[in-house]
PDB file of C-alpha atoms in Angstrom:
ATOM      1  CA  MET R   1     -65.035 -35.262 141.885  1.00 87.00           C
ATOM      2  CA  LYS R   2     -64.311 -38.784 140.689  1.00 92.00           C
ATOM      3  CA  VAL R   3     -61.067 -40.126 139.210  1.00 94.00           C
ATOM      4  CA  ILE R   4     -61.400 -42.431 136.213  1.00 94.00           C
ATOM      5  CA  SER R   5     -58.765 -44.062 133.953  1.00 95.00           C
ATOM      6  CA  GLN R   6     -58.599 -43.344 130.200  1.00 95.00           C
ATOM      7  CA  ARG R   7     -59.581 -46.940 129.474  1.00 95.00           C
ATOM      8  CA  GLU R   8     -62.597 -46.753 131.792  1.00 95.00           C
ATOM      9  CA  LEU R   9     -63.722 -43.527 130.214  1.00 95.00           C
ATOM     10  CA  ALA R  10     -63.542 -45.088 126.776  1.00 95.00           C
ATOM     11  CA  ALA R  11     -65.506 -48.120 127.963  1.00 96.00           C
ATOM     12  CA  ARG R  12     -68.141 -46.158 129.925  1.00 95.00           C
ATOM     13  CA  SER R  13     -68.331 -42.873 128.044  1.00 95.00           C
ATOM     14  CA  LYS R  14     -72.105 -42.728 127.925  1.00 95.00           C
ATOM     15  CA  ALA R  15     -72.485 -43.243 131.674  1.00 95.00           C
ATOM     16  CA  VAL R  16     -69.689 -40.806 132.477  1.00 94.00           C
ATOM     17  CA  LEU R  17     -71.262 -38.149 130.254  1.00 93.00           C
ATOM     18  CA  ASP R  18     -74.602 -38.713 131.824  1.00 92.00           C
ATOM     19  CA  ASP R  19     -73.011 -38.075 135.231  1.00 92.00           C
ATOM     20  CA  VAL R  20     -71.273 -34.939 133.934  1.00 90.00           C
ATOM     21  CA  GLU R  21     -74.580 -33.706 132.548  1.00 87.00           C
ATOM     22  CA  ALA R  22     -76.035 -34.208 136.020  1.00 86.00           C
ATOM     23  CA  GLY R  23     -73.181 -32.078 137.555  1.00 85.00           C
ATOM     24  CA  GLU R  24     -70.435 -34.565 138.355  1.00 91.00           C
ATOM     25  CA  THR R  25     -66.745 -33.787 137.619  1.00 92.00           C
ATOM     26  CA  TYR R  26     -64.221 -36.478 136.556  1.00 95.00           C
ATOM     27  CA  HIS R  27     -60.455 -36.374 136.488  1.00 95.00           C
ATOM     28  CA  VAL R  28     -59.088 -38.683 133.841  1.00 96.00           C
ATOM     29  CA  THR R  29     -55.777 -40.478 134.429  1.00 96.00           C
ATOM     30  CA  ARG R  30     -53.330 -42.145 132.056  1.00 95.00           C
ATOM     31  CA  ASN R  31     -50.750 -44.429 133.614  1.00 94.00           C
ATOM     32  CA  GLY R  32     -51.780 -43.115 137.055  1.00 92.00           C
ATOM     33  CA  THR R  33     -51.184 -39.463 136.238  1.00 94.00           C
ATOM     34  CA  GLU R  34     -54.159 -37.058 135.954  1.00 94.00           C
ATOM     35  CA  ILE R  35     -54.274 -35.567 132.502  1.00 95.00           C
ATOM     36  CA  ALA R  36     -57.732 -34.101 131.975  1.00 95.00           C
ATOM     37  CA  GLU R  37     -60.842 -32.868 133.730  1.00 95.00           C
ATOM     38  CA  VAL R  38     -64.306 -33.569 132.361  1.00 93.00           C
ATOM     39  CA  ARG R  39     -66.862 -31.235 133.915  1.00 91.00           C
ATOM     40  CA  PRO R  40     -70.171 -29.657 132.992  1.00 89.00           C
ATOM     41  CA  LEU R  41     -70.181 -26.366 131.230  1.00 85.00           C
ATOM     42  CA  GLY R  42     -71.101 -23.847 133.999  1.00 75.00           C
ATOM     43  CA  SER R  43     -72.977 -21.094 132.191  1.00 60.00           C
ATOM     44  CA  ARG R  44     -74.359 -22.884 129.165  1.00 63.00           C
ATOM     45  CA  ARG R  45     -77.973 -22.065 128.693  1.00 63.00           C
ATOM     46  CA  ARG R  46     -80.173 -22.118 125.615  1.00 70.00           C
ATOM     47  CA  PHE R  47     -82.749 -19.690 126.929  1.00 79.00           C
ATOM     48  CA  VAL R  48     -82.287 -16.462 128.842  1.00 78.00           C
ATOM     49  CA  PRO R  49     -85.498 -14.967 130.179  1.00 87.00           C
ATOM     50  CA  VAL R  50     -86.341 -11.394 128.982  1.00 91.00           C
ATOM     51  CA  GLU R  51     -86.493 -10.191 132.597  1.00 90.00           C
ATOM     52  CA  GLU R  52     -82.917 -11.245 133.213  1.00 86.00           C
ATOM     53  CA  LEU R  53     -81.704  -9.441 130.082  1.00 88.00           C
ATOM     54  CA  GLN R  54     -83.626  -6.299 131.039  1.00 90.00           C
ATOM     55  CA  ARG R  55     -82.129  -6.400 134.527  1.00 89.00           C
ATOM     56  CA  LYS R  56     -78.550  -6.705 133.166  1.00 86.00           C
ATOM     57  CA  TRP R  57     -79.062  -3.977 130.521  1.00 88.00           C
ATOM     58  CA  ARG R  58     -80.541  -1.717 133.162  1.00 88.00           C
ATOM     59  CA  ASN R  59     -77.202  -1.904 135.091  1.00 85.00           C
ATOM     60  CA  ALA R  60     -75.011  -1.596 132.006  1.00 87.00           C
ATOM     61  CA  PRO R  61     -72.817   1.496 131.683  1.00 87.00           C
ATOM     62  CA  ARG R  62     -74.238   4.279 129.496  1.00 87.00           C
ATOM     63  CA  VAL R  63     -72.675   4.834 126.065  1.00 89.00           C
ATOM     64  CA  ASP R  64     -71.343   8.320 125.296  1.00 91.00           C
ATOM     65  CA  TYR R  65     -71.932   8.395 121.535  1.00 90.00           C
ATOM     66  CA  THR R  66     -70.201  11.699 121.132  1.00 89.00           C
ATOM     67  CA  ALA R  67     -67.032  10.418 122.767  1.00 91.00           C
ATOM     68  CA  MET R  68     -67.277   7.174 120.779  1.00 90.00           C
ATOM     69  CA  ARG R  69     -67.644   9.095 117.472  1.00 86.00           C
ATOM     70  CA  ALA R  70     -64.668  11.359 118.399  1.00 88.00           C
ATOM     71  CA  GLU R  71     -62.523   8.277 119.227  1.00 90.00           C
ATOM     72  CA  ALA R  72     -63.518   6.596 115.991  1.00 87.00           C
ATOM     73  CA  ASP R  73     -62.766   9.797 113.943  1.00 85.00           C
ATOM     74  CA  GLU R  74     -59.364  10.077 115.696  1.00 88.00           C
ATOM     75  CA  PHE R  75     -58.537   6.479 114.899  1.00 88.00           C
ATOM     76  CA  TYR R  76     -59.907   6.166 111.374  1.00 86.00           C
ATOM     77  CA  GLY R  77     -59.941   9.842 110.314  1.00 81.00           C
ATOM     78  CA  ASP R  78     -63.079  11.799 109.545  1.00 71.00           C
ATOM     79  CA  GLU R  79     -62.341  12.852 105.893  1.00 73.00           C
ATOM     80  CA  ASP R  80     -64.074   9.846 104.306  1.00 69.00           C
ATOM     81  CA  ARG R  81     -66.880   9.556 106.824  1.00 69.00           C
ATOM     82  CA  ILE R  82     -70.434   9.402 105.492  1.00 67.00           C
ATOM     83  CA  GLY R  83     -72.544  12.144 107.093  1.00 66.00           C
ATOM     84  CA  ASP R  84     -76.113  11.922 108.224  1.00 63.00           C
ATOM     85  CA  ASP R  85     -77.346  13.469 104.965  1.00 68.00           C
ATOM     86  CA  ASP R  86     -75.205  11.359 102.689  1.00 67.00           C
ATOM     87  CA  ASN R  87     -76.562   8.246 100.904  1.00 72.00           C
ATOM     88  CA  PRO R  88     -73.959   5.457 101.200  1.00 67.00           C
ATOM     89  CA  TRP R  89     -75.431   3.770  98.133  1.00 75.00           C
ATOM     90  CA  GLU R  90     -75.281   6.811  95.837  1.00 74.00           C
ATOM     91  CA  ARG R  91     -72.710   6.481  93.075  1.00 70.00           C
ATOM     92  CA  LYS R  92     -70.473   9.551  92.615  1.00 62.00           C
TER      93      LYS R  92
END
């Protein structure tokens, strides 16, 4: 971790952000008091491999659709619910 003044951050912002992108953390001071932390985003990724998603989904809890439907009916009521045989786009 490096300590840098607000003025130095303004003057060297490109170099500081390059360091942050490389993994460095900065504490920014104003009048000698630390006021901010500039650090890399820890879990920011643009691409997640399919294998990783499959591994995570494999360990995810199972969904009990019957319990979920009962909970939704209890909360919203089931009188206006569209059934499996109903066409939601049919005009009545």
